[in-house]
Coordinates of C-alpha atoms in Angstrom, one line a residue:
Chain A
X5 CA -14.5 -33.4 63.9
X6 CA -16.3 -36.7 63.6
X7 CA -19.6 -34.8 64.1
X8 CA -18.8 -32.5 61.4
X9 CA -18.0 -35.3 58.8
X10 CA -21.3 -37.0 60.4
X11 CA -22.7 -33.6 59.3
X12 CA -21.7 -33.9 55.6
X13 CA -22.2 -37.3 55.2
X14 CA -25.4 -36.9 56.2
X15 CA -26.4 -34.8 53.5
X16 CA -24.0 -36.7 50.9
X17 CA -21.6 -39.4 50.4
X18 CA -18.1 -38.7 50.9
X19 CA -15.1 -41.0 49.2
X20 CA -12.5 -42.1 52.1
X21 CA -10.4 -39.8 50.1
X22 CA -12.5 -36.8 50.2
X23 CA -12.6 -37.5 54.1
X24 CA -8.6 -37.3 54.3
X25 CA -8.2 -34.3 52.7
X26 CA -10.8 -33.0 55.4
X27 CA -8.8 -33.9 58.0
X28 CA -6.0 -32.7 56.1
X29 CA -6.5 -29.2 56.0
X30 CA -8.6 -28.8 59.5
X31 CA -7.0 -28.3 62.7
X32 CA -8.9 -28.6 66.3
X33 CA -8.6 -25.7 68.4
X34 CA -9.6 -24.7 71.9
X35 CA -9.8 -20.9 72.5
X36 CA -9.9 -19.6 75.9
X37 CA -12.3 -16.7 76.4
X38 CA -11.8 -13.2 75.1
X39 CA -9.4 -14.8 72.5
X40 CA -9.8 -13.4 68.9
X41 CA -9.7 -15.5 66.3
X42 CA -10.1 -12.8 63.4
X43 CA -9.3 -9.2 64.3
X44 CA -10.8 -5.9 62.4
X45 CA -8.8 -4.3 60.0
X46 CA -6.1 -7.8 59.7
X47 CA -5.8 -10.6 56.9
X48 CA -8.3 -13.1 57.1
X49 CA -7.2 -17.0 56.4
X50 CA -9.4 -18.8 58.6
X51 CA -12.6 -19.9 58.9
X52 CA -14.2 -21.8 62.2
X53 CA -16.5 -24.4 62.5
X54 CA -17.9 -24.0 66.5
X55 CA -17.8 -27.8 68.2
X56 CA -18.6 -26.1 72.1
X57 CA -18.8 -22.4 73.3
X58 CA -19.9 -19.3 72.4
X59 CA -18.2 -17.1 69.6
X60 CA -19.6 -13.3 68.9
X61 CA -18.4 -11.7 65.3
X62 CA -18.7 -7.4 65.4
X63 CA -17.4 -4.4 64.3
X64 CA -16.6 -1.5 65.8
X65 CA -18.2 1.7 64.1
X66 CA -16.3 5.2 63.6
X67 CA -17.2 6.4 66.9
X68 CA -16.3 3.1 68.4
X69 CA -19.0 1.3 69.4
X70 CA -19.7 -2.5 69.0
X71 CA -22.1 -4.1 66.7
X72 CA -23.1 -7.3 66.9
X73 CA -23.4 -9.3 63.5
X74 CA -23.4 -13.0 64.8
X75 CA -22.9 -15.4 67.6
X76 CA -22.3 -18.8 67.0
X77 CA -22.9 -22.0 68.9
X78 CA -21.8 -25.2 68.6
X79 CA -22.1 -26.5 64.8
X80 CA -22.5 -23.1 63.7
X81 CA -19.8 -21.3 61.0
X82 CA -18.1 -18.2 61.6
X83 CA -15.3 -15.9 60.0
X84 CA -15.7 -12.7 58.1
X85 CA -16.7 -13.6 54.4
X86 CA -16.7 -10.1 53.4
X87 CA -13.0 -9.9 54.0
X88 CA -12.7 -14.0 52.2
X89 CA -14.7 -12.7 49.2
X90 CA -13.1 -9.5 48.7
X91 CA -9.8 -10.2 49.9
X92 CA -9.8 -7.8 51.8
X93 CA -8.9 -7.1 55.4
X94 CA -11.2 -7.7 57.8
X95 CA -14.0 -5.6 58.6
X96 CA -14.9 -8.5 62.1
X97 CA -13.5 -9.0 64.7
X98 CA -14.5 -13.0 65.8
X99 CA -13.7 -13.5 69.5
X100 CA -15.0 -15.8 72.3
X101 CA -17.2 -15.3 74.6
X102 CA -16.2 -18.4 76.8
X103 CA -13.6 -21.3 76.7
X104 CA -14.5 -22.3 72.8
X105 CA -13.5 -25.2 70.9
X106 CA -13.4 -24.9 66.7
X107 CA -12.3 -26.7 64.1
X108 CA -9.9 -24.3 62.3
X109 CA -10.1 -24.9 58.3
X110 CA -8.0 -22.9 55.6
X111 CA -9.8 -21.0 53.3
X112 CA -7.8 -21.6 49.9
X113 CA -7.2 -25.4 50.9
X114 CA -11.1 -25.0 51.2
X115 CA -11.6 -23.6 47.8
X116 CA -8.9 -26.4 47.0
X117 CA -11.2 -29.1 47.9
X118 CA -13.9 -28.0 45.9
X119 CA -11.8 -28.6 42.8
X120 CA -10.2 -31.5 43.5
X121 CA -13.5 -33.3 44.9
X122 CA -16.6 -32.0 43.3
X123 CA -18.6 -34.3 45.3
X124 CA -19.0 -31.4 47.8
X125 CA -20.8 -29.5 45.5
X126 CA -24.3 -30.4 47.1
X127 CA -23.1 -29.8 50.4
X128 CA -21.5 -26.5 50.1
X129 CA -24.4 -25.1 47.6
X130 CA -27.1 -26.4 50.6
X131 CA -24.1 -25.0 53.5
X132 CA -24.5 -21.5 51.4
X133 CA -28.1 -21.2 50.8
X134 CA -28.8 -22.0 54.5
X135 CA -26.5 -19.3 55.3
X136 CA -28.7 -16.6 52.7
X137 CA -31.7 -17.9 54.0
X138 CA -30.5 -17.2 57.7
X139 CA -29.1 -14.1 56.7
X140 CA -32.2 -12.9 54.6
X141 CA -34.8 -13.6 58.0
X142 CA -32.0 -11.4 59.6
X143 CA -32.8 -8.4 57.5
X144 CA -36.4 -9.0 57.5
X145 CA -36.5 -9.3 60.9
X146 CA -34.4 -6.3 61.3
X147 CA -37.1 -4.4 59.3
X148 CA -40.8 -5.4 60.4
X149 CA -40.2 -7.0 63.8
X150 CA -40.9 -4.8 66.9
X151 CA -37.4 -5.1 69.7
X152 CA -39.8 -7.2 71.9
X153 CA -40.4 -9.7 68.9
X154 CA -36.4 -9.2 68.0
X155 CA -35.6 -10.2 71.4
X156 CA -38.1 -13.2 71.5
X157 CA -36.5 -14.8 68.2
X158 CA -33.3 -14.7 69.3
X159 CA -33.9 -16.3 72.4
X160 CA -35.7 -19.0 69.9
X161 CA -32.2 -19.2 68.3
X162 CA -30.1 -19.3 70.6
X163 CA -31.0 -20.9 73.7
X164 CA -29.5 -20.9 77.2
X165 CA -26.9 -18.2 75.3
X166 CA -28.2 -15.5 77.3
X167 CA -26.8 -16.2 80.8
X168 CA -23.3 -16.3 79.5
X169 CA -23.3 -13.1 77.2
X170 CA -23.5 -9.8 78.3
X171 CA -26.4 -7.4 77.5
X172 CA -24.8 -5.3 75.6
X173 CA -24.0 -7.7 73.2
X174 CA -27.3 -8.9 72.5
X175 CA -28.5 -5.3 72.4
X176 CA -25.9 -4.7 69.8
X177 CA -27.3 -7.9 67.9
X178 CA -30.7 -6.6 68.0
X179 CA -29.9 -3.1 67.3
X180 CA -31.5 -1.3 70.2
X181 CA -30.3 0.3 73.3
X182 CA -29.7 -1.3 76.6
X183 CA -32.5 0.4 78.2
X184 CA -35.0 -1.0 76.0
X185 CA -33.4 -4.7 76.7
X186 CA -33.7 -4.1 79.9
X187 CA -37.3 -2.5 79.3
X188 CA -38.2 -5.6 77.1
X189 CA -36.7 -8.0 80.0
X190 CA -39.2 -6.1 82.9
X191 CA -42.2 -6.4 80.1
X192 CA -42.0 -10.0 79.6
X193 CA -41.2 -11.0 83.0
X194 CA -44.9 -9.0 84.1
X195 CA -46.4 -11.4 81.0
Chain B
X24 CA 1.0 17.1 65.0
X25 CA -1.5 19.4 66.3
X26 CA -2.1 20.2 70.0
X27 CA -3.0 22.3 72.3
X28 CA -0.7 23.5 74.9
X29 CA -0.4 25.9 77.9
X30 CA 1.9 28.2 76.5
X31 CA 2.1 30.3 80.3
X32 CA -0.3 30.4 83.6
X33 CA -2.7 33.0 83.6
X34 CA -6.4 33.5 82.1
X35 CA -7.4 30.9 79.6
X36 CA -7.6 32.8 76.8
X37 CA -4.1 34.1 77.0
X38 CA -2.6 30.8 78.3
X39 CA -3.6 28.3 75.8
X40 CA -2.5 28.0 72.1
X41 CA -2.7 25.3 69.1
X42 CA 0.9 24.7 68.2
X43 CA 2.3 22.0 65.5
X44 CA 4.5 19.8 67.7
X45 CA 6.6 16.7 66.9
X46 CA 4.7 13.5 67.0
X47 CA 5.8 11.6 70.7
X48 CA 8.3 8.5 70.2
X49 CA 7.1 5.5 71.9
X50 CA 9.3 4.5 74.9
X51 CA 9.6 0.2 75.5
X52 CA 6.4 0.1 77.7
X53 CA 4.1 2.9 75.9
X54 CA 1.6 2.6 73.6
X55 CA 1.0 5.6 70.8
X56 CA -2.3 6.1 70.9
X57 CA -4.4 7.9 67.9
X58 CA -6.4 10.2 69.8
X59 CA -9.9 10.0 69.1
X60 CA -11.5 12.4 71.8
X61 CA -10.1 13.7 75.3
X62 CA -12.1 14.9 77.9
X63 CA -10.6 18.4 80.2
X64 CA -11.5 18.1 84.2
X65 CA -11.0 21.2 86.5
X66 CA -7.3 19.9 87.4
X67 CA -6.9 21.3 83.8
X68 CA -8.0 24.7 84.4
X69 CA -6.3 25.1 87.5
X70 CA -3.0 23.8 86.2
X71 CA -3.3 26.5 83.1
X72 CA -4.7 29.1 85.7
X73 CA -1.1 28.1 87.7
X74 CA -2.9 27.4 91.1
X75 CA -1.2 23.8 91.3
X76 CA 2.4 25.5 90.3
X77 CA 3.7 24.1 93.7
X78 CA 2.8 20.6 93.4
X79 CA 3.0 19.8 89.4
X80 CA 5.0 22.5 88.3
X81 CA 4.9 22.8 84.4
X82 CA 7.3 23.3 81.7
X83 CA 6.1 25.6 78.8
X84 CA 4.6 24.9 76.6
X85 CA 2.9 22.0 77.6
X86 CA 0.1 20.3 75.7
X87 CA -2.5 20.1 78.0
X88 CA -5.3 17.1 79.4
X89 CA -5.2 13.9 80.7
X90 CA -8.3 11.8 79.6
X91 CA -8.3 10.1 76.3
X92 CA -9.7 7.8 74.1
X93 CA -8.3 6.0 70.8
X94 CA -6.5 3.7 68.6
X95 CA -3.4 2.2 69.4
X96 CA -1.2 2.5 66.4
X97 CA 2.0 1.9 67.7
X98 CA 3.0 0.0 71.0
X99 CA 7.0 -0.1 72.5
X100 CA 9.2 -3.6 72.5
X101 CA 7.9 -3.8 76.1
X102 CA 4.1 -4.0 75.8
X103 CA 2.6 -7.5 75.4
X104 CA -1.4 -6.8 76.7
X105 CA -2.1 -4.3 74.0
X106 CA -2.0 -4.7 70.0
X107 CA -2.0 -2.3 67.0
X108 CA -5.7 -1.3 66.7
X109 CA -7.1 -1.9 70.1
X110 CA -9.6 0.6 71.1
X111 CA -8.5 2.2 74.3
X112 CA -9.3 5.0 76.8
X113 CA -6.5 5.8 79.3
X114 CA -6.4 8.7 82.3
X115 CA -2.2 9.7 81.2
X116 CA 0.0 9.9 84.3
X117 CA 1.5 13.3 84.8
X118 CA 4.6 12.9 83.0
X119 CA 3.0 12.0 79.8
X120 CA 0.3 14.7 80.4
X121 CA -1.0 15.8 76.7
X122 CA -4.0 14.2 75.7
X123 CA -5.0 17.7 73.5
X124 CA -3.4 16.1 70.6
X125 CA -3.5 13.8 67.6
X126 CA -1.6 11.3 69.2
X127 CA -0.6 10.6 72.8
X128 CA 2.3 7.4 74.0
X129 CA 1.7 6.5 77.4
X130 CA 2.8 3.6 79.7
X131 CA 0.7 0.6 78.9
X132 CA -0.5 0.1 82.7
X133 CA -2.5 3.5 82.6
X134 CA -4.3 1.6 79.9
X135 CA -7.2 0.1 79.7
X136 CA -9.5 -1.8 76.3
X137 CA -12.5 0.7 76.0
X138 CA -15.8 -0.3 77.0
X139 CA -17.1 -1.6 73.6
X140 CA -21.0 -0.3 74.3
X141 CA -20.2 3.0 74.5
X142 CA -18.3 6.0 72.0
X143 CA -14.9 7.2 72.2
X144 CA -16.3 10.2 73.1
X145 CA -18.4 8.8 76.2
X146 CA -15.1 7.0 77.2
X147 CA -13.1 10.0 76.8
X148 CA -14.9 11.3 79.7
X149 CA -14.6 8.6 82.1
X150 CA -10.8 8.0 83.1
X151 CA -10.2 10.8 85.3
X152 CA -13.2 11.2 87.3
X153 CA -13.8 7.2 87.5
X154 CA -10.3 6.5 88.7
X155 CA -10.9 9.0 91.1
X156 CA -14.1 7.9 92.4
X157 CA -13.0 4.5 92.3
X158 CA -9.8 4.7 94.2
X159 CA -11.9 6.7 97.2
X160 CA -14.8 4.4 97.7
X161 CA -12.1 1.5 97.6
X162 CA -10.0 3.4 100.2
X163 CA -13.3 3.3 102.4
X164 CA -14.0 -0.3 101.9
X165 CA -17.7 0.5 100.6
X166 CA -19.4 -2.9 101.0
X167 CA -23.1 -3.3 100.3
X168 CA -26.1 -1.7 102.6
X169 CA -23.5 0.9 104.5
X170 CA -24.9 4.4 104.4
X171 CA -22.9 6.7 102.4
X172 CA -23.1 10.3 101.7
X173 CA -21.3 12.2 98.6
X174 CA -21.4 15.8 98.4
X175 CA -21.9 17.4 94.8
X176 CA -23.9 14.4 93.0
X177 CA -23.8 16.3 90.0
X178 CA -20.7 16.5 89.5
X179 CA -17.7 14.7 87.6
X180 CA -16.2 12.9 89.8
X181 CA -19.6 12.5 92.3
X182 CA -22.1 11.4 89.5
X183 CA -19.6 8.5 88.8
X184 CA -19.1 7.9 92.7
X185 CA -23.0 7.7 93.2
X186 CA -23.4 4.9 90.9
X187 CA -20.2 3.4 91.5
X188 CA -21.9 3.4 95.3
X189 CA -25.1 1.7 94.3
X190 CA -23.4 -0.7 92.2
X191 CA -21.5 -1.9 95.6
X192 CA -25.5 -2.2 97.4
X193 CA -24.4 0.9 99.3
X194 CA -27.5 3.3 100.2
X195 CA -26.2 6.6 98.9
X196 CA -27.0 10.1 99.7
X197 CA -25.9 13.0 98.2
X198 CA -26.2 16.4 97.6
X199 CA -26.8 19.0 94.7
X200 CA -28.5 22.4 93.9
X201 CA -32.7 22.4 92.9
X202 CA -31.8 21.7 88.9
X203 CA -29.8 18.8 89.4
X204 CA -32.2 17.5 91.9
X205 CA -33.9 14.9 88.8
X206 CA -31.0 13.7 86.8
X207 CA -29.1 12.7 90.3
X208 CA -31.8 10.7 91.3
X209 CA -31.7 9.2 87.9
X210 CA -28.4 8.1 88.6
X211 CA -29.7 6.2 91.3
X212 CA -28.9 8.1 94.9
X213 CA -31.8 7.3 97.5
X214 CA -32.1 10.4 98.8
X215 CA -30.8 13.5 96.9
X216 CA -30.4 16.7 99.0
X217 CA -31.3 19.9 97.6
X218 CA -28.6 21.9 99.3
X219 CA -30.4 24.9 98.5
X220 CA -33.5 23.9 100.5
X221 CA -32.7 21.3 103.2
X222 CA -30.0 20.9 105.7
X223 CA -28.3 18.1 104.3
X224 CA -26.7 17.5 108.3
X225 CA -30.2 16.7 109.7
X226 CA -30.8 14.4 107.3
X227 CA -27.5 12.1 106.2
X228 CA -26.8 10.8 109.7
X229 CA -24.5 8.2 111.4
X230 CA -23.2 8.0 107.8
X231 CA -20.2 4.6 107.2
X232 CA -18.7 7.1 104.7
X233 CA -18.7 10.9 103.8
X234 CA -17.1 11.6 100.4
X235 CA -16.0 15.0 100.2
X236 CA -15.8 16.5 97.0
X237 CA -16.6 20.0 97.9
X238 CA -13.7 20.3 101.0
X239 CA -13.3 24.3 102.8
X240 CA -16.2 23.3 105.4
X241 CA -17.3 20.2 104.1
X242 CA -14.0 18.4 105.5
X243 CA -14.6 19.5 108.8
X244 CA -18.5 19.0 109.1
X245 CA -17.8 15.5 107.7
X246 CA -17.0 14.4 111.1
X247 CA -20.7 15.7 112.3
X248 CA -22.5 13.3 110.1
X249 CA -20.2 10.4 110.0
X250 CA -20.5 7.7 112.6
X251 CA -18.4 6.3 115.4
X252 CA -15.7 4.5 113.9
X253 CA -16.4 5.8 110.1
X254 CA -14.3 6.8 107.2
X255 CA -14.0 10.7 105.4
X256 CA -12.1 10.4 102.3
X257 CA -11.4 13.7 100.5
X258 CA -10.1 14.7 97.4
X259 CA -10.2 18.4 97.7
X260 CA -9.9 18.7 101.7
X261 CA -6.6 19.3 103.7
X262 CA -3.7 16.8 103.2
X263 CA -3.6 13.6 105.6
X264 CA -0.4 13.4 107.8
X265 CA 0.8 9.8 105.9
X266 CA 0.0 11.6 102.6
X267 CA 2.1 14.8 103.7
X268 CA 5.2 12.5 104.5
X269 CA 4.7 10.8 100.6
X270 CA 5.4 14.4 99.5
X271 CA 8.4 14.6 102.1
X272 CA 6.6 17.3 104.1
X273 CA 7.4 15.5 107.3
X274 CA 6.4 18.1 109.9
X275 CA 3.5 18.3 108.5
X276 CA 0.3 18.1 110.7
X277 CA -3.5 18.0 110.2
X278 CA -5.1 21.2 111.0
X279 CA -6.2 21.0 114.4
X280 CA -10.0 21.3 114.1
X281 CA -10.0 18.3 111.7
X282 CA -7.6 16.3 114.0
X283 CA -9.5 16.6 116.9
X284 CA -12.8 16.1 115.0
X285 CA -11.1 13.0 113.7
X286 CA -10.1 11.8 116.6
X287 CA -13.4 12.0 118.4
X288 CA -15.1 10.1 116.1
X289 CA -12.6 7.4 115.9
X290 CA -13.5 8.1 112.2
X291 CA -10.4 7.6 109.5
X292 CA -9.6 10.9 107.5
X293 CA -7.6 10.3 104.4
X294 CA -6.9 12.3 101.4
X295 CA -7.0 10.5 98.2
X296 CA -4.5 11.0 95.5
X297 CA -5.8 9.4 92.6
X298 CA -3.5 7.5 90.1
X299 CA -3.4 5.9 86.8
X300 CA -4.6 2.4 86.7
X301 CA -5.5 0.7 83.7
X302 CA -6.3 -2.2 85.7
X303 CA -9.0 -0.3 87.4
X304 CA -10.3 1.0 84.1
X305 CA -10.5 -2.5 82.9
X306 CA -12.9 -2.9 86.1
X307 CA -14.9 0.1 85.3
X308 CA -15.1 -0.9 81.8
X309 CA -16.9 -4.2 82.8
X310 CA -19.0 -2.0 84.9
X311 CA -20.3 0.1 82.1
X312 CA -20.9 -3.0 80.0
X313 CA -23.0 -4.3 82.4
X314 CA -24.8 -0.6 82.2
X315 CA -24.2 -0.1 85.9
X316 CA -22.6 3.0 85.3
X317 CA -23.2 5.1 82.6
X318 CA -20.6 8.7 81.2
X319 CA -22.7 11.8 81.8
X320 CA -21.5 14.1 79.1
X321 CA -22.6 17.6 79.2
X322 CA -20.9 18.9 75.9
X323 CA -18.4 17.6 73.1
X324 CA -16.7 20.3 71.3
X325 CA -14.7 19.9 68.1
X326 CA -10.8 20.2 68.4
X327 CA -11.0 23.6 66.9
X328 CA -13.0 24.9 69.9
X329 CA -11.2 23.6 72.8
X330 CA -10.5 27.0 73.9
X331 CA -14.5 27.4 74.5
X332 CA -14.4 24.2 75.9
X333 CA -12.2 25.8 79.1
X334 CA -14.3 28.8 79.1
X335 CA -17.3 26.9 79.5
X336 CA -15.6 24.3 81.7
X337 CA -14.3 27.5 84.3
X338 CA -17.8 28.6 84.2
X339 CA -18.7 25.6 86.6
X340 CA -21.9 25.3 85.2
X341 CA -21.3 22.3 82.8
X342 CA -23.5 19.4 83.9
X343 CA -21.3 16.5 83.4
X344 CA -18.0 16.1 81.5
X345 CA -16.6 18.6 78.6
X346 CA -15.2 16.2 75.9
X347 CA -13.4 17.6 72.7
X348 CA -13.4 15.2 69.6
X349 CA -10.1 15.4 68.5
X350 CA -10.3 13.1 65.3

């Protein structure tokens, strides 16, 4: 928690009462793994800010099969905004991928805090476009990059992840088959 | 609901009929599952052709199959592991046989999460054969670098077996006919015999482990390729004496050849029975995560078709599992 308030103030001030009401409406949580913290097709109320482990958000298609949309690691942000925005149920599932701690926020006490302290505006407008920007490489990435390039970025992002996922789910991120990981793996270890 | 059940043995076409059938009530330790696809296997056929009227006797009509994939939509007071909308693939046990249908309960240990890499229909086609494969090569204690040889590669429940074989480290051979000969070494065997063209007896030798999937012959010549002190599992072969005495046939006795064969060799000869196990599906579902194993589907036919889907599955010339898409 204190990192994550080291994390705002870093980017603004925040009042000693702003700083209450954070710890007000956040809870710390340890998950163990395989635990799901937001399950497809349920109400979404939570969202999680990652202080250790590894958690995975996907979605399971119409004939079943898992696709990756993000993993996060510690200091990362996870839940299924498309469900928040829309109210809606979710269309993620968010589950662990090993022992996982989080800090567990509220998402209409966050909207709350916006209100009653709009000293957060910065922080949440630079929180969001940090998230678009992320989200925009994604797609572009997605588009132009070849699977070998795909696989070197996310090895860029997401360091010493790979020994404690499983291939498929990094296939899923990437969008390409498990033979062609494995292909891209045999390629790069010859380089 | 719709289904499709055996209304009577006899030829397929005669025996089997789409009927509109109640929905099944979940029982404390089911789970109703929404069927998404099944998958048939030749116990299918035979049971519609009445050949296994003696040991599973059936009730008409009777909605046919046992593999299945799907939904959970409902689950009994009893169930704790499993929640509404968990993808699952399940091999039923007998008494809830019916996986031909829109919706299927059964008991939440046959039950296992699906692998999440692969389709329902790919997971439909996995329970039966893997369970069955599985529950052998256990049996036989396969451990990495013994020799093993499994007869009819190509087939359901040996195409799983081979790569359940390598995954253990084992060195697997195995035998199919001249067309099979490239996909079966793709599944990883070491040395694929082309039964049509070699003698697979002069070439699998001092084997730790004979699979027999084929049995008549097989069962018997089993003992000339295993070694001193080996293991023969069957699943099609002659009943094994403890086996026998499960089913309360107690005078029961190995045919002699085999007995004596057995006995020779030292060599263990045990007829598997395979049985639901969603704890063992949970294993093989790790193991097709991890892309050590992979569902070998030959065709998926649409709910409507399942009739074609036993023709074509009594053929014996499917190469790899007939799954129906039910939803």
């Amino acid at each position: 928690m204190e990192e994550l308030i080291k994390k705002i103030k870093s980017k603004q001030d925040l009042s000693p009462e702003a700083e209450a009401y954070i710890y007000s409406i956040s809870k710390k949580k340890t998950f163990q793994k395989g635990a799901e913290l937001i399950r497809q097709g349920l109400k979404v109320t939570k969202t999680y800010f990652v202080t250790n482990g590894i958690l995975r958000s996907y979605c399971n298609d119409k004939n079943g099969k898992e696709h990756t949309l993000q993993f996060a690691i510690k200091n990362w942000w996870i839940s299924d905004y498309i469900a928040i925005h829309n109210n809606k149920p979710a269309t993620l599932t968010v589950e662990c991928l090993k022992k996982s701690s989080v800090i567990e926020f509220n998402t209409e006490k966050i909207n709350k805090m916006y209100a009653l302290f709009p000293e957060f505006e910065p922080f949440q407008r630079n929180t969001l476009e940090r998230h678009i920007v992320s989200l925009h490489q994604r797609i572009l990435n997605q588009l132009q990059l070849t699977a070998a390039e795909k696989y070197d970025l996310f090895l860029e992002q997401y360091p010493d992840i790979e020994q404690n996922i499983r291939n498929y789910h990094i296939a899923s991120y990437l969008g390409i088959t498990q033979e062609s990981l494995s292909r891209i793996r045999v390629e790069k270890a010859k380089r | 609901m719709k289904a499709l059940q055996i209304t009577k043995y006899g030829e397929i076409k005669d025996s089997l009929a789409f009927n509109e059938i109640s929905k099944p009530t979940v029982q404390a330790n089911d789970v109703l599952i929404e069927v998404k696809a099944a998958a048939i296997n030749p116990i299918d056929k035979s049971l519609v052709l009445g050949y296994l009227d003696a040991l599973l006797p059936l009730k008409f009509p009777s909605t046919s199959a046992y593999d299945v994939s799907g939904i959970v939509i409902e689950i009994g007071n009893g169930v704790s592991n499993f929640k509404v909308g968990d993808l699952v693939y399940s091999r039923v046990p007998q008494e809830q046989m019916g996986t031909l249908a829109e919706y299927v309960t059964v008991t939440n240990d046959a039950v296992s999460k699906k692998p999440g890499n692969i389709s329902f229909e790919e997971a439909a086609s996995i329970p039966l054969a893997g369970l069955t494969a599985l529950q052998s090569l256990e049996y036989a204690g396969i451990k990495k670098d013994d020799k093993i040889l499994i007869h009819a590669g190509s087939g359901g429940v040996g195409s799983f077996a081979v790569q359940y074989a390598k995954a253990k480290g084992a060195y697997v051979y195995t035998t199919t006919s001249t067309n099979n000969v490239e996909w079966v070494k793709d599944l990883g065997a070491d040395r694929v015999i082309d039964y049509k063209t070699e003698d697979y007896k002069s070439i699998a030798k001092e084997v730790d482990i004979v699979f027999d999937t084929l049995g008549n012959n097989y069962s018997l010549e089993s003992f000339e390729v295993v070694k001193q002190g080996g293991k023969v599992v069957s699943i099609v072969g002659p009943l094994d004496e403890s086996s026998a005495q499960m089913f309360g046939m107690a005078d029961y006795k190995l045919p002699e050849e085999l007995a004596k064969a057995s006995s020779d060799k030292d060599a263990d000869y045990k007829f598997i029975f395979m049985h639901p196990n969603g704890a063992h599906l949970n294993d093989i579902k790790s193991m097709i995560e991890d892309e050590k194993i992979k569902s070998i589907i030959d065709k998926v036919y649409p709910f409507s078709e399942s009739i074609q889907a036993f023709t074509h599955l009594a053929s014996g010339r499917a190469k790899g599992k007939i799954v129906i898409k039910i939803s």
